[in-house]
XYZ file of C-alpha atoms in Angstrom:
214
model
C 44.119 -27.251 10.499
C 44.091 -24.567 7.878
C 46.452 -25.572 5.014
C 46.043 -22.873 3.154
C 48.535 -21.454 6.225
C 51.348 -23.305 4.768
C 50.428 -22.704 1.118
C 50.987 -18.961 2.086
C 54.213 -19.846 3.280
C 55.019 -21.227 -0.137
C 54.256 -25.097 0.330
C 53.401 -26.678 -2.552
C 51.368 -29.669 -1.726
C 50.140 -29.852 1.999
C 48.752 -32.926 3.205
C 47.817 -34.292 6.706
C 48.518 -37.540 8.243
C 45.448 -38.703 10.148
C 47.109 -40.452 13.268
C 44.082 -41.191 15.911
C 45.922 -44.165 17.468
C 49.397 -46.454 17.285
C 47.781 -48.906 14.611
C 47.676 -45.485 12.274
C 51.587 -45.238 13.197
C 52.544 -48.295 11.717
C 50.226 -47.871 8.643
C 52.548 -47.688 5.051
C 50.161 -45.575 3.334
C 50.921 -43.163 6.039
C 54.442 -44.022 5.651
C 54.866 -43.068 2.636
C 54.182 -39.419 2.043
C 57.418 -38.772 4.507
C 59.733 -40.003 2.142
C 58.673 -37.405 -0.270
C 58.369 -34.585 2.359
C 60.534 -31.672 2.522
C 58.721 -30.888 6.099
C 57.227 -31.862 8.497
C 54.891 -30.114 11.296
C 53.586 -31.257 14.209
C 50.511 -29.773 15.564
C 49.855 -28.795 19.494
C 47.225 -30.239 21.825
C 48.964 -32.962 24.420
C 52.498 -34.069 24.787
C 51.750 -37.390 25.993
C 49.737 -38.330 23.752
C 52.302 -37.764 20.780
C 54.535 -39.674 22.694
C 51.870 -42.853 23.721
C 50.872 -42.896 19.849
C 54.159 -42.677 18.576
C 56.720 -44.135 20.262
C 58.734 -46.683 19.102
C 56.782 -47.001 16.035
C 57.640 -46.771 12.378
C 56.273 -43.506 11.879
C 58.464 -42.622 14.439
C 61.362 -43.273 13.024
C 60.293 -42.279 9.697
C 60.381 -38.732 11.302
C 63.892 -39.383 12.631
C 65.281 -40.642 9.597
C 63.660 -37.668 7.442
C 65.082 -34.868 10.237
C 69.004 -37.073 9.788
C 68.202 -36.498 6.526
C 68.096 -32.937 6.463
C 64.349 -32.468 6.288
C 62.985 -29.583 8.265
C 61.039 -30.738 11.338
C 58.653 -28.234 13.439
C 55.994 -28.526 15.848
C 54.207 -25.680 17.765
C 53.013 -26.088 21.349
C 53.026 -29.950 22.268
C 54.831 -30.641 18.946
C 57.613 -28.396 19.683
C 58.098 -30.132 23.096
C 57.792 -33.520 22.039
C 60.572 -33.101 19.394
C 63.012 -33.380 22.737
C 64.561 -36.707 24.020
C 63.841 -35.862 27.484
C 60.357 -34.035 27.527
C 58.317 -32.274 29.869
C 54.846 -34.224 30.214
C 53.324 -32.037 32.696
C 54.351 -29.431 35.827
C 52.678 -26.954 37.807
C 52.726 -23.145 36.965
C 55.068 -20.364 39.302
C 57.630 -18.192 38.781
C 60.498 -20.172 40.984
C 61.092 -23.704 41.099
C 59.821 -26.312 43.554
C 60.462 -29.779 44.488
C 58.276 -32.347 42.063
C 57.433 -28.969 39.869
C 57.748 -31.258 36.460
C 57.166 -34.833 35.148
C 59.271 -35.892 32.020
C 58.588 -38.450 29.269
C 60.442 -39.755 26.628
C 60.076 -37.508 23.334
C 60.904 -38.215 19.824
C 64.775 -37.409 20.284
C 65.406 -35.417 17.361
C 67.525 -33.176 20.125
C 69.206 -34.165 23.480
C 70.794 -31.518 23.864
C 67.449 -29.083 24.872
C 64.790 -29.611 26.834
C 61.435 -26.879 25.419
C 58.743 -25.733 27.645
C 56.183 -23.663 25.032
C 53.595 -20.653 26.541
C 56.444 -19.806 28.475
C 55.341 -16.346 29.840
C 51.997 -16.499 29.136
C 51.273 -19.603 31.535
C 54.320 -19.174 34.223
C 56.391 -21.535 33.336
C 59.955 -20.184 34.616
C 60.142 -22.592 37.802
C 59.686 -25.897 35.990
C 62.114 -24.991 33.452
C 64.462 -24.376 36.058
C 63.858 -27.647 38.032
C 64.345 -29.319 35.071
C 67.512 -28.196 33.960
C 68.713 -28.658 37.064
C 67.781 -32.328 37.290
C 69.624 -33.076 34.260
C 72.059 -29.522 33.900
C 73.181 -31.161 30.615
C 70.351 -29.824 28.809
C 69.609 -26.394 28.114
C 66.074 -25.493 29.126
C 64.648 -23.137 26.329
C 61.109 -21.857 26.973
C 59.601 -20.465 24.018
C 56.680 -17.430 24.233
C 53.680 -17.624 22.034
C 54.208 -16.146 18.465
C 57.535 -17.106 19.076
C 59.722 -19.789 17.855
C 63.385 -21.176 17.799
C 65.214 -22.241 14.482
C 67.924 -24.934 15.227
C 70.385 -25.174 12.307
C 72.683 -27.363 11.496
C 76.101 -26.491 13.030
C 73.919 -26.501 16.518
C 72.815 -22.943 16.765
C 69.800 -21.941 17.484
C 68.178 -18.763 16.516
C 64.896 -16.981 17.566
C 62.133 -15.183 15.276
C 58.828 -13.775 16.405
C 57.206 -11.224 18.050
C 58.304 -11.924 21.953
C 60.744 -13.714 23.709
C 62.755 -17.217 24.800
C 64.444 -18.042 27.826
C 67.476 -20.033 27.721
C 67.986 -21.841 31.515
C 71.781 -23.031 31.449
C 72.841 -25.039 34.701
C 76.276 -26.547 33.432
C 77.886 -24.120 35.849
C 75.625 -25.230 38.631
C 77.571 -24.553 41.965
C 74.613 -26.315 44.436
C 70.865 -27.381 44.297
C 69.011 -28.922 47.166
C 66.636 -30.387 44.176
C 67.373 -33.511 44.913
C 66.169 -33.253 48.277
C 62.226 -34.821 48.210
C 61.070 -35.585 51.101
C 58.860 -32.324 50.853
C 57.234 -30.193 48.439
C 59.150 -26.735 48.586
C 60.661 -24.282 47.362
C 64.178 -25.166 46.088
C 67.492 -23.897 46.301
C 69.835 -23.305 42.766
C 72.977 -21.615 42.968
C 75.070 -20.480 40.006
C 72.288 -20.511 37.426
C 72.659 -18.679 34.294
C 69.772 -17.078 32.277
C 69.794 -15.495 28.875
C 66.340 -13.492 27.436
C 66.670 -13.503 23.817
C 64.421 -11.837 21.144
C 63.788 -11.697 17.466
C 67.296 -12.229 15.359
C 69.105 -13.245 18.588
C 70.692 -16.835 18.793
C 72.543 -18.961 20.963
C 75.359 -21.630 20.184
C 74.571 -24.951 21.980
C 77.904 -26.563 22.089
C 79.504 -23.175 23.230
C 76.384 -22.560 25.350
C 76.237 -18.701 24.286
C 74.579 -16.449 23.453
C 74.751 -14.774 19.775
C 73.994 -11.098 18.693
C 72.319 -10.613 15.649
């Protein structure tokens, strides 16, 4: 990782946690430097394996605490996904959703209230974000582009900067979805879904589940 990245961004000290394996998560001296942080990043690569090193281990929790604590938390690619409660491990690429399209695992739970797919356009991701939130329509599915990201502030809005776009799947108004249904692989049925496209300086409330203008 290039730290002089985050020195540009004004960062005053950088300093990276070498985590190969769970013994590394339980580790003080890699404890400590979180109490002093005033953020925290979480690099991409593999979903599951953030969430086989880390879960349910002190460094885990560390991160929790820090985030209740009003420490900024991000995570690009795999660690903007595994930053979820409910998190999508893997899923197949297409356009509209299909019956056993996505796998979840548990994430770090710093959110329940979203579930984030990342490369959204780039690597077809619209049908798995849809068959997720409908197994669960309690979460909003967000699927972030590249050079893209979503801020989540405190009062529970989120708000998007970057260069292209993020999808917002909302299925509390669900009216039918043959999801459920999987005795086959194919094609499913959803009925009452509700997609927003939002851009640079747009937002979204999450408790109101709207959208927000700049």
């Amino acid at each position: 990782m290039h730290l002089d990245i985050f020195q540009s961004f004004g960062a005053a000290t950088v300093e990276i946690l070498p985590v190969f394996n769970r013994q590394d998560a339980i580790e003080p001296a890699h404890l400590a430097p979180l109490q002093a942080a005033t953020g925290i990043f979480l690099v991409g690569g593999n979903q599951l394996r953030f969430s086989a090193l880390l879960g349910g281990t002190p460094l885990a929790q560390a991160i929790r605490r820090a985030n209740a604590a009003g420490v900024l938390i991000g995570g690009t690619s795999a660690g903007a996904a595994v930053l979820c409660e409910h998190m999508i491990a893997f899923g197949q690429q297409g356009s509209t959703p299909i019956q056993r399209m996505v796998n979840f695992a548990p994430g770090l739970g710093l959110t329940n209230r979203l579930i984030i797919d990342q490369h959204f356009s780039q690597r077809l991701r619209t049908g798995r974000l849809m068959a997720a939130a409908a197994y669960n329509p309690f979460l909003l599915g967000v699927g972030i582009d590249e050079d893209t990201a979503i801020i989540i502030e405190p009062d529970n809005r989120l708000r998007v900067i970057g260069q292209h776009s993020v999808v917002i799947v909302d299925c509390n108004s669900l009216e039918y979805t043959d999801i459920h249904k999987m005795d086959e692989i194919k094609p499913v049925a959803m009925l009452g879904v509700t997609m927003h496209v939002l851009v640079d300086g747009y937002g979204f409330d999450i408790d109101k589940r709207r959208p927000l203008m700049p």
